[in-house]
mmCIF file of C-alpha atoms in Angstrom:
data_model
loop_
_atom_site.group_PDB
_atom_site.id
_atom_site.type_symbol
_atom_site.label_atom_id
_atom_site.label_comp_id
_atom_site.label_asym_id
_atom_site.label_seq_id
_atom_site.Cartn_x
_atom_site.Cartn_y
_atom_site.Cartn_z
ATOM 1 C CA UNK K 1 4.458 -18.695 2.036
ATOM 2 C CA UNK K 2 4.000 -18.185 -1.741
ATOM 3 C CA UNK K 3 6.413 -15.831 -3.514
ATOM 4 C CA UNK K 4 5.848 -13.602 -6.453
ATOM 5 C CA UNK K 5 8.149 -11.755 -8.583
ATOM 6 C CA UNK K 6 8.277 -7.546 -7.796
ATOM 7 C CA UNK K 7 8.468 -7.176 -11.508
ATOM 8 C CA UNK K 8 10.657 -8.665 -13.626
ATOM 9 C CA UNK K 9 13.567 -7.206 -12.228
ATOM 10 C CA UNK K 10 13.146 -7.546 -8.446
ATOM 11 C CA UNK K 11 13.300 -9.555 -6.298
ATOM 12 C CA UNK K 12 10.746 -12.569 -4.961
ATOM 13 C CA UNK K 13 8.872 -11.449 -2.008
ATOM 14 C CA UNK K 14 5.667 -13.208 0.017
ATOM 15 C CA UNK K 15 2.845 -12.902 -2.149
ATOM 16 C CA UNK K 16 1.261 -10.858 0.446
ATOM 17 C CA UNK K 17 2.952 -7.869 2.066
ATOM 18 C CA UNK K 18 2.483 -5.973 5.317
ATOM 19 C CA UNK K 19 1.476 -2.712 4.859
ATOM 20 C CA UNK K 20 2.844 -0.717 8.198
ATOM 21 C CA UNK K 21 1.630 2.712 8.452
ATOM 22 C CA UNK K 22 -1.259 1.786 10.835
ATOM 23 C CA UNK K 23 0.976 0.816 13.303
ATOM 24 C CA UNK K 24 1.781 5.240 13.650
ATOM 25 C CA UNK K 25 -0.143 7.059 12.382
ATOM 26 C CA UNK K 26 -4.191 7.567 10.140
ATOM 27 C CA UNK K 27 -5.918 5.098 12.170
ATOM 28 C CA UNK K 28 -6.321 6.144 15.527
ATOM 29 C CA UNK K 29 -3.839 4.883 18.474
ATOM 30 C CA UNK K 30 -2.353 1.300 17.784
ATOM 31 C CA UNK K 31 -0.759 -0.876 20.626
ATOM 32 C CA UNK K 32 3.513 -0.622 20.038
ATOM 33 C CA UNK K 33 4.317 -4.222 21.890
ATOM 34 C CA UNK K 34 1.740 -5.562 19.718
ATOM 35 C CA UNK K 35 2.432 -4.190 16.343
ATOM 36 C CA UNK K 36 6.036 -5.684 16.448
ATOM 37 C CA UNK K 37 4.349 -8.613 17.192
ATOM 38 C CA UNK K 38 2.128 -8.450 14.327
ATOM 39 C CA UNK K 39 4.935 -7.592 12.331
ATOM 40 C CA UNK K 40 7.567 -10.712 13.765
ATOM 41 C CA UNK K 41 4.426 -12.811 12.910
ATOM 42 C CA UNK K 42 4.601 -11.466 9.396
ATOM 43 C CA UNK K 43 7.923 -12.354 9.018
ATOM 44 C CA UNK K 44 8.040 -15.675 10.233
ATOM 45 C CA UNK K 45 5.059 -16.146 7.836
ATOM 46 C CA UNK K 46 6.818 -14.942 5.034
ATOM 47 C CA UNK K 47 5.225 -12.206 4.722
ATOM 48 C CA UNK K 48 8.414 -9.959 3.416
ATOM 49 C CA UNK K 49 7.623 -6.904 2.823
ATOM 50 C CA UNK K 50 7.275 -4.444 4.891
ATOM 51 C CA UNK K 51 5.939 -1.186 3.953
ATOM 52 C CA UNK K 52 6.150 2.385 5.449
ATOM 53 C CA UNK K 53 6.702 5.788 4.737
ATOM 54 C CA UNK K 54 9.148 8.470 6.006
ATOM 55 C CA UNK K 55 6.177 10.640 7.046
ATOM 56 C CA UNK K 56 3.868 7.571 8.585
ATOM 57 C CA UNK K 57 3.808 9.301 12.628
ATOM 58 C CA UNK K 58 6.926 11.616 11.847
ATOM 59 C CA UNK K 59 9.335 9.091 11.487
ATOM 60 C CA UNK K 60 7.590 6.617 14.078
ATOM 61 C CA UNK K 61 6.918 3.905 11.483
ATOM 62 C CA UNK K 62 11.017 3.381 10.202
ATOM 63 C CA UNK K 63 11.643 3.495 14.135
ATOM 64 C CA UNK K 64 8.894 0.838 15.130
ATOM 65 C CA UNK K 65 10.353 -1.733 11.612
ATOM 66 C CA UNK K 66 14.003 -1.021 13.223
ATOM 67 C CA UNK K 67 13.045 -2.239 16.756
ATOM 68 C CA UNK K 68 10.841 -5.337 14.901
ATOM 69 C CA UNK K 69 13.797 -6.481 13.428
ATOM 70 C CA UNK K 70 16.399 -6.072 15.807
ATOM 71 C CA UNK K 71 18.206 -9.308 16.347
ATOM 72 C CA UNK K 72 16.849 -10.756 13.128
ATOM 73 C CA UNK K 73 18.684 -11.353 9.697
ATOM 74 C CA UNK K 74 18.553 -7.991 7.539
ATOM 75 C CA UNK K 75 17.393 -10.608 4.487
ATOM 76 C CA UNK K 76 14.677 -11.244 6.087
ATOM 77 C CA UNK K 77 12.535 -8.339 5.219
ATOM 78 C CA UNK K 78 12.027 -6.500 1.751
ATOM 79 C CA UNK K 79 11.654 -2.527 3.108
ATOM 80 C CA UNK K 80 9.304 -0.431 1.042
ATOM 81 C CA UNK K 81 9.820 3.069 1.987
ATOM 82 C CA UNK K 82 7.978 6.109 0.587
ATOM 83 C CA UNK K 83 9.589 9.277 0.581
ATOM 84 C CA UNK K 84 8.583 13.181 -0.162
ATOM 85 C CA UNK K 85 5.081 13.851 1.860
ATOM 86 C CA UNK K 86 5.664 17.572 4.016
ATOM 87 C CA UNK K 87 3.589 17.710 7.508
ATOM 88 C CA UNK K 88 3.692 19.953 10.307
ATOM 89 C CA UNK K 89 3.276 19.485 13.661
ATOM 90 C CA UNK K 90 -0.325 19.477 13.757
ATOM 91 C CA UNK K 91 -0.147 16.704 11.653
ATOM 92 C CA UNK K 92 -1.387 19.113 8.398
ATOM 93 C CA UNK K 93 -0.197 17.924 5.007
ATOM 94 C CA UNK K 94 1.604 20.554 2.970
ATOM 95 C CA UNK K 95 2.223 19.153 -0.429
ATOM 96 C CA UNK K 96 5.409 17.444 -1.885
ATOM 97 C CA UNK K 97 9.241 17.356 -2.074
ATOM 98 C CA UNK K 98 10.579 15.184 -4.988
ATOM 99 C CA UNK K 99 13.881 17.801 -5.458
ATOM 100 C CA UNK K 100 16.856 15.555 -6.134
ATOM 101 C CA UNK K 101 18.121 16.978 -2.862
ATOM 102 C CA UNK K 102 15.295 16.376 -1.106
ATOM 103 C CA UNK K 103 15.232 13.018 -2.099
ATOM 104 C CA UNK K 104 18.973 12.068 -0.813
ATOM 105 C CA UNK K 105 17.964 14.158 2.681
ATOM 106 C CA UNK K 106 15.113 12.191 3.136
ATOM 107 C CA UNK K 107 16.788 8.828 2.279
ATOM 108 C CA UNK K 108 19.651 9.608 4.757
ATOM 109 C CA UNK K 109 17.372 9.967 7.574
ATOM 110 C CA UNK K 110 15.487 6.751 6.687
ATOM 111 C CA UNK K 111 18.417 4.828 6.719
ATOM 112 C CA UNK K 112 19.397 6.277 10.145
ATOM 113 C CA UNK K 113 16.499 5.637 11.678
ATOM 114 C CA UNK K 114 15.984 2.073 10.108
ATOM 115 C CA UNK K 115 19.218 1.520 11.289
ATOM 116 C CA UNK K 116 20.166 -0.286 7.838
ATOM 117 C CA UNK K 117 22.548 0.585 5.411
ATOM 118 C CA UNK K 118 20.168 0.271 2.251
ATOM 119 C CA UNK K 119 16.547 0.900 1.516
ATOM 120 C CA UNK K 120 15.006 -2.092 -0.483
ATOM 121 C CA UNK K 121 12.531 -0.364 -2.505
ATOM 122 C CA UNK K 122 12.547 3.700 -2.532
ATOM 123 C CA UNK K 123 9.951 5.746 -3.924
ATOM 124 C CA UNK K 124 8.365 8.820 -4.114
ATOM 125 C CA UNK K 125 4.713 9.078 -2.795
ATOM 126 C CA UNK K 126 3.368 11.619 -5.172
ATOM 127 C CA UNK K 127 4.298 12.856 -8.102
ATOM 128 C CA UNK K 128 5.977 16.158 -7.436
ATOM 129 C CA UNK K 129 3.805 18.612 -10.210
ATOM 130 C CA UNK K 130 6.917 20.772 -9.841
ATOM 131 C CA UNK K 131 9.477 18.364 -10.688
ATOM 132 C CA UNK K 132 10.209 16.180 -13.824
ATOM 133 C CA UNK K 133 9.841 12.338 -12.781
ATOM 134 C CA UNK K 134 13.158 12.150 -15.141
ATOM 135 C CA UNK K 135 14.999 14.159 -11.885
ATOM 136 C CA UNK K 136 13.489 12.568 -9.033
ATOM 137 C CA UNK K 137 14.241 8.867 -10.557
ATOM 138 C CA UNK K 138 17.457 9.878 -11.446
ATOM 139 C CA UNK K 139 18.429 11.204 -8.242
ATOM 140 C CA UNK K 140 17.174 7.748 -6.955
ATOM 141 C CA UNK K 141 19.220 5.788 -9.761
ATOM 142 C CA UNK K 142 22.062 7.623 -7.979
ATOM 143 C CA UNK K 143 21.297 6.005 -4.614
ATOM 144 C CA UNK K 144 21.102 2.369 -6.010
ATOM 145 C CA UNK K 145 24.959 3.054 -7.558
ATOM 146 C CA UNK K 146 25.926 4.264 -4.345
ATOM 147 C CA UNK K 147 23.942 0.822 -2.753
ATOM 148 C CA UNK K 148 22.090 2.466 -0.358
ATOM 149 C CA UNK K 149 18.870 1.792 -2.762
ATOM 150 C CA UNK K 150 18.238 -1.161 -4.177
ATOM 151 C CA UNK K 151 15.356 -0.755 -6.134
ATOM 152 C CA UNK K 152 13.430 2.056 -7.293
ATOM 153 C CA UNK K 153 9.658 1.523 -7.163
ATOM 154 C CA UNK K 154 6.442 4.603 -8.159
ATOM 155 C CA UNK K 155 3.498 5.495 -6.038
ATOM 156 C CA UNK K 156 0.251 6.486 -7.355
ATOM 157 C CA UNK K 157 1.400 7.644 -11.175
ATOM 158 C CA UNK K 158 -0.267 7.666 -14.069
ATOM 159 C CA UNK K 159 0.400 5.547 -17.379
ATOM 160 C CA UNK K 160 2.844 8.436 -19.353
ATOM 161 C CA UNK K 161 4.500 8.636 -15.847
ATOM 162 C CA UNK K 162 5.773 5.237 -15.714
ATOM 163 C CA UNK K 163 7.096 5.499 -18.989
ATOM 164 C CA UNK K 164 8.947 8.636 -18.643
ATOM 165 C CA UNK K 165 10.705 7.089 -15.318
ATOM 166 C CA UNK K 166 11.266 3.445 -16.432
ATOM 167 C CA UNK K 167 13.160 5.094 -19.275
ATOM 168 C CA UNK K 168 15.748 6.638 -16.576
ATOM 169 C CA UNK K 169 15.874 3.780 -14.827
ATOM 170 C CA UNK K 170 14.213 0.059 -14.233
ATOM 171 C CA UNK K 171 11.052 0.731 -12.371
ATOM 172 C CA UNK K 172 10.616 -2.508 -10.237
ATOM 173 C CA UNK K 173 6.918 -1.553 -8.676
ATOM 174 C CA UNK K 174 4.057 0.566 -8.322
ATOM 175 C CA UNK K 175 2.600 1.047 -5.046
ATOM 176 C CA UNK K 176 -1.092 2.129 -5.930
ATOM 177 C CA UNK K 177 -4.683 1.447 -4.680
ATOM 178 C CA UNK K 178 -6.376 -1.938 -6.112
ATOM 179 C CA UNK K 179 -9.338 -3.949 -4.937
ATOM 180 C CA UNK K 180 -13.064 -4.529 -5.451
ATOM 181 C CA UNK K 181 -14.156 -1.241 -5.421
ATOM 182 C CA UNK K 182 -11.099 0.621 -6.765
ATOM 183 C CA UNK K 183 -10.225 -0.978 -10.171
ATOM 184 C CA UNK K 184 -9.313 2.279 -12.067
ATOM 185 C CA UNK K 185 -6.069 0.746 -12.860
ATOM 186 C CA UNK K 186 -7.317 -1.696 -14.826
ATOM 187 C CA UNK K 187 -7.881 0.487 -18.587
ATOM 188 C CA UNK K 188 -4.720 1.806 -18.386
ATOM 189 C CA UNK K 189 -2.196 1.955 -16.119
ATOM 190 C CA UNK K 190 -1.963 -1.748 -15.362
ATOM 191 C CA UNK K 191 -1.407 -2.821 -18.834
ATOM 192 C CA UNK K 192 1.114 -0.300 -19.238
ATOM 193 C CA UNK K 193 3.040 -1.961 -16.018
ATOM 194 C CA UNK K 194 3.158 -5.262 -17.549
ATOM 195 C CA UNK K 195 4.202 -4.224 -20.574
ATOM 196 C CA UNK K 196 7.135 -2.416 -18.999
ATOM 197 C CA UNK K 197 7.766 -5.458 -16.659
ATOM 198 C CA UNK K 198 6.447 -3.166 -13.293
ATOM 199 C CA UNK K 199 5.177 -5.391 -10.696
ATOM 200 C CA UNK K 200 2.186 -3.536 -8.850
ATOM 201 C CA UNK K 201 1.921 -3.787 -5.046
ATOM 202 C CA UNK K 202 -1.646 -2.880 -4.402
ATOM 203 C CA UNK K 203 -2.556 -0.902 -1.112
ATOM 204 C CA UNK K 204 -6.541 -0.567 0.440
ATOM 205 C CA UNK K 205 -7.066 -4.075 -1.164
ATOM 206 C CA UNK K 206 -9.422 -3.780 1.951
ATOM 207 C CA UNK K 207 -10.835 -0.425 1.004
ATOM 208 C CA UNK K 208 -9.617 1.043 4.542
ATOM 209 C CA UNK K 209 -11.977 -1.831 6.657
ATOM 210 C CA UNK K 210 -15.331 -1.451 4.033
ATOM 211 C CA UNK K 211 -14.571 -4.935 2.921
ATOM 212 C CA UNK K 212 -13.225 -6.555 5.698
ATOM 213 C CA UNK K 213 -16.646 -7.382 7.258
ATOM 214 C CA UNK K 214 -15.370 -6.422 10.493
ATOM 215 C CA UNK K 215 -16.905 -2.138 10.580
ATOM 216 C CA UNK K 216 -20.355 -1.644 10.939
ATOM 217 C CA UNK K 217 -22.293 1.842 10.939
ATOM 218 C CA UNK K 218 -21.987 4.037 13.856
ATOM 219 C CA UNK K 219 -18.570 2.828 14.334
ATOM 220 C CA UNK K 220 -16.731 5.682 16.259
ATOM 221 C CA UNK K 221 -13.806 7.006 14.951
ATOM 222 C CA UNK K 222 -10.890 7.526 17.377
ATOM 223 C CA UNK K 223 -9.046 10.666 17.112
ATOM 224 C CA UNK K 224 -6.617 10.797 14.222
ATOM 225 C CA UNK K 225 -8.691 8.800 12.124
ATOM 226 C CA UNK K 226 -8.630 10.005 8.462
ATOM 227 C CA UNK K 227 -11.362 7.887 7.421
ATOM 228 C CA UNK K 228 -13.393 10.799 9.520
ATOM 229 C CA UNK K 229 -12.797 12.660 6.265
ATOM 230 C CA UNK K 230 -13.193 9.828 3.397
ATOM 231 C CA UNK K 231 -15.993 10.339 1.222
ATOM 232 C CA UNK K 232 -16.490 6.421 1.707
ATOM 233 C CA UNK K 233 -17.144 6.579 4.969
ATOM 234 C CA UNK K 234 -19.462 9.512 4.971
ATOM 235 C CA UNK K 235 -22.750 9.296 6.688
ATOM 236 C CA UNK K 236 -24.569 9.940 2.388
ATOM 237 C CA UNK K 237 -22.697 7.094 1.459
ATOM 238 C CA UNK K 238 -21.494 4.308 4.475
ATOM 239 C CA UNK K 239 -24.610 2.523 4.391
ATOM 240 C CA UNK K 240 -23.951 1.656 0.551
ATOM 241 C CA UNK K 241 -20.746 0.770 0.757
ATOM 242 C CA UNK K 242 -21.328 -0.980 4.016
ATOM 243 C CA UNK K 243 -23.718 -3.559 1.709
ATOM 244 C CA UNK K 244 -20.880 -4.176 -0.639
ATOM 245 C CA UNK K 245 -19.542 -5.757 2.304
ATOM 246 C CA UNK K 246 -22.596 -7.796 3.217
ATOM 247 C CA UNK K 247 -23.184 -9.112 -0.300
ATOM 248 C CA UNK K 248 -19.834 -10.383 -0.730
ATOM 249 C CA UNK K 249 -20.577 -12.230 2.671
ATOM 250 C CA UNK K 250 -23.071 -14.020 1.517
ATOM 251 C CA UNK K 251 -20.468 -15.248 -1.195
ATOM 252 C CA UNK K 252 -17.853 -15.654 1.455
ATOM 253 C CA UNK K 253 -19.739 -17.896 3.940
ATOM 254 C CA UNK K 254 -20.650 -21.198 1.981
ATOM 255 C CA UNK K 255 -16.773 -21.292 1.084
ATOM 256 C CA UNK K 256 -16.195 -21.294 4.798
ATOM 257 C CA UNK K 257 -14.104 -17.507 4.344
ATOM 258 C CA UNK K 258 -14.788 -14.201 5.419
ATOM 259 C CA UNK K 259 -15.494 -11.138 3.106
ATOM 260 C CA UNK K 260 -11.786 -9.506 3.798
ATOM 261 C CA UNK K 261 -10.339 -13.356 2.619
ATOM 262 C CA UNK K 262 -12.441 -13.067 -0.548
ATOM 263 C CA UNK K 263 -11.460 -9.399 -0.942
ATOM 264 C CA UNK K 264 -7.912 -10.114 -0.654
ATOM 265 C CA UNK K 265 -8.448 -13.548 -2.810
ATOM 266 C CA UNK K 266 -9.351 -11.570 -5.695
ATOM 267 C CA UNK K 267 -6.500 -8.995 -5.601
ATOM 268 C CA UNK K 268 -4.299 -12.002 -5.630
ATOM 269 C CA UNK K 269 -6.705 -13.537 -8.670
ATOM 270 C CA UNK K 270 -5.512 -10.872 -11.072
ATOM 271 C CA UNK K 271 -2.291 -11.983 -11.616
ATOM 272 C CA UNK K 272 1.082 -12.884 -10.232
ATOM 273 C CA UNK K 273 2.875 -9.831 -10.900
ATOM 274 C CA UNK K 274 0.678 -8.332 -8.068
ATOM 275 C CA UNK K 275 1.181 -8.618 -4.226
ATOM 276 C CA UNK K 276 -1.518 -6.869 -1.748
ATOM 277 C CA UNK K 277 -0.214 -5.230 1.339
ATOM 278 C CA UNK K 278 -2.542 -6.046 4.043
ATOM 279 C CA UNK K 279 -2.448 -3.616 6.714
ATOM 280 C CA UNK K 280 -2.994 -5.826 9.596
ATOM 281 C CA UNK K 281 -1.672 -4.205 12.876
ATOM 282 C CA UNK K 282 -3.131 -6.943 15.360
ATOM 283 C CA UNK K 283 -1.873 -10.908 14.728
ATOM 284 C CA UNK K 284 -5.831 -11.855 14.692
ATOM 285 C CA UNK K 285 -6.307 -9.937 11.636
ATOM 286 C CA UNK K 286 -2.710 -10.709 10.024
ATOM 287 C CA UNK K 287 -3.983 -14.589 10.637
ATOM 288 C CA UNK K 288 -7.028 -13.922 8.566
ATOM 289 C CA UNK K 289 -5.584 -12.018 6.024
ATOM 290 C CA UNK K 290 -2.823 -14.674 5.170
ATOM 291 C CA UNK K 291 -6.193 -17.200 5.279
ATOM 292 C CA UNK K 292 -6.789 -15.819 1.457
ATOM 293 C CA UNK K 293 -4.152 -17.650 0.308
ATOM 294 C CA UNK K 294 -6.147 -20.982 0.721
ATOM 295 C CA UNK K 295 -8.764 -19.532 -1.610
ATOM 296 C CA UNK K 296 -9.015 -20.825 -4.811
ATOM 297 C CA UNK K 297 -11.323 -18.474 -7.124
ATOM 298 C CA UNK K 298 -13.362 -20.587 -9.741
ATOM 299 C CA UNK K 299 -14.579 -19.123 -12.273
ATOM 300 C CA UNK K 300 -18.181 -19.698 -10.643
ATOM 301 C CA UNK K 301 -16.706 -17.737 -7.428
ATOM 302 C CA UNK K 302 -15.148 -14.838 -9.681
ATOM 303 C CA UNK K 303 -19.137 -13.839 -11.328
ATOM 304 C CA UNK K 304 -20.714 -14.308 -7.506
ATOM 305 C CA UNK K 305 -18.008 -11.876 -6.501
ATOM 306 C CA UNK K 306 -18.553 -9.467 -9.444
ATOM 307 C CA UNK K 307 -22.223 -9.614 -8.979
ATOM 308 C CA UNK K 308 -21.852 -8.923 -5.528
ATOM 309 C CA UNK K 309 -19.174 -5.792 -5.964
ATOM 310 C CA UNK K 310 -19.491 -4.929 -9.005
ATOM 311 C CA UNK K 311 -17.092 -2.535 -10.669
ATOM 312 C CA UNK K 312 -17.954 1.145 -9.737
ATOM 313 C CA UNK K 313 -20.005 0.332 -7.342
ATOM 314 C CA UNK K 314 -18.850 2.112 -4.077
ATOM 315 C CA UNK K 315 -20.201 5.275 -3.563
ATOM 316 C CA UNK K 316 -17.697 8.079 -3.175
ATOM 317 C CA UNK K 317 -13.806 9.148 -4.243
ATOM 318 C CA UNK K 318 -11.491 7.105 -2.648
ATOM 319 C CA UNK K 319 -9.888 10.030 -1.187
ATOM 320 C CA UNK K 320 -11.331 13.995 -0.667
ATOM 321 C CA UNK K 321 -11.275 15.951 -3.290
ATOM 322 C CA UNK K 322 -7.985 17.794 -2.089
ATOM 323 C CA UNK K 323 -5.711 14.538 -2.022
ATOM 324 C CA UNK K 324 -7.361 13.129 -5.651
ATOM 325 C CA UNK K 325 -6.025 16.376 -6.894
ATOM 326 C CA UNK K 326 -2.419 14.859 -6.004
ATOM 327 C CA UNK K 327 -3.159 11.478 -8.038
ATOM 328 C CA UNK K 328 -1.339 11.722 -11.421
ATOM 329 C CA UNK K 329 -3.338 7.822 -11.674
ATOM 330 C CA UNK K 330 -6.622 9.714 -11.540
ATOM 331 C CA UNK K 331 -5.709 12.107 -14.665
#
């Protein structure tokens, strides 16, 4: 496996990562003896880091990573864990905890049930609106002295964000959507990260299945599926973004790929300080994912695949209008 930095003051990790939360929760049911399979396959890959959150299936996710790596070297796997999303128990979502207590109660739970006695990378999903960044990353920076933290990475912030919290503290990543049809980083907040030295790990470099090839219309959607309620996947605007998909085929094809190994190609084309999470939860699709990184772009590829997807082309917000309203990257 290729490695990349995570920022210049992380560690190296697989150039790809395994995004997790599939495995518990937002995508309908997902097989248990075969998502630790998918995720030992990862592994053994190189594939390092593993990403969840506190709140993927109530606590499912960090229980599911603890039993995949059970009998396995701790240094084996770079844990991403997001932190600070409030449910209920009918799954509702009801807003965001970033207190500096908060933030120590949620990390001692994670650690229990990871059944490890430090967090990799801990961040914040959201950007609490009612508490300073300056708190929440300092409350963090408290963690990594104690060594149950050993990074502190961002989700989702905007440009003035990052600077407020990498001036508490070394920021080592941003966790934030990136691929063919979500580019938005790319005026600002991107060039602010690499100025600062923050390494980006880009989520939905798959734009939730669109680009993978693999959905088609009239697809039913299990029960628990939040892409019943994306505005990508709406009846007004599926078809569209379903032909995204279809034209980057047709680029895909004579180079003997498939669109989701061009999609995640070009993620991997914009530079080396950024490592998709792929969130495979069955080995056939982990196998085809880690296929992009025998892709080599030239620059001949690169304008097929713009003209094919260009930027701004999908139709619809990546997320329903209540969520956006939680993105300090979309103000």
């Amino acid at each position: 496996m290729i490695t990349r930095p995570l920022g210049t003051t992380g560690p190296a990790v697989g150039a790809l990562g395994l995004g997790c939360m599939g495995m518990s929760d937002l995508y309908g049911p997902a097989d248990r003896t075969e998502s630790v399979a998918t995720i030992h396959a990862a592994l053994d890959a190189g594939l390092t880091v593993l990403d969840t959150g506190d709140f993927y299936g109530m606590g499912h996710n960090e229980l599911l990573i603890a039993e995949a790596l059970r009998g396995r070297a701790r240094e084996q796997a770079v844990i991403s864990v997001k932190f600070g999303a409030l449910r209920d128990a009918g799954n509702n979502w009801l807003g965001f905890d970033a207190r500096p207590a908060a933030v120590k109660n949620f990390a001692a739970y994670t650690l229990r049930r990871l059944g490890t006695d430090h967090i990799d990378v801990y961040r914040p999903a959201r950007l609490d609106p009612e508490v300073p960044i300056e708190d929440t990353v300092g409350a963090i920076a408290e963690l990594v002295r104690a060594g149950q933290v050993r990074h502190i990475g961002l989700s989702e912030v905007g440009a003035e964000t990052l600077r407020r919290a990498a001036a508490v503290h070394p920021i080592v990543d941003l966790q934030i959507e990136y691929s063919l049809i979500s580019r938005g980083i790319e005026a600002e907040i991107l060039p602010v990260c690499r100025e600062l030295g923050i390494g980006v790990t880009a989520y939905g470099v798959l734009s939730r299945g669109l680009l993978s090839g693999h959905w088609a219309a009239g697809r039913p959607m299990p029960a628990g599926d939040f892409r019943a309620h994306s505005p990508r996947f709406a009846p007004e605007n599926l078809g569209h973004n379903l032909s995204l998909a279809e034209a980057l085929r047709a680029v895909a094809e004579p180079r003997g790929a498939t669109p989701a190994q061009v999609a995640i190609a070009w993620v991997l084309h914009q530079g080396q300080d950024i490592v998709p999470l792929v969130g495979a939860r069955r080995r056939e699709r982990l196998t085809e994912a880690i296929g992009a990184l025998d892709l080599e772009l030239s620059d001949v590829d690169l304008e097929a695949i713009e003209r094919a997807v260009p930027a701004d082309a999908a139709a619809g917000a990546r997320y329903p209008e209540p969520l956006m309203a939680h993105l300090d990257s979309e103000r």
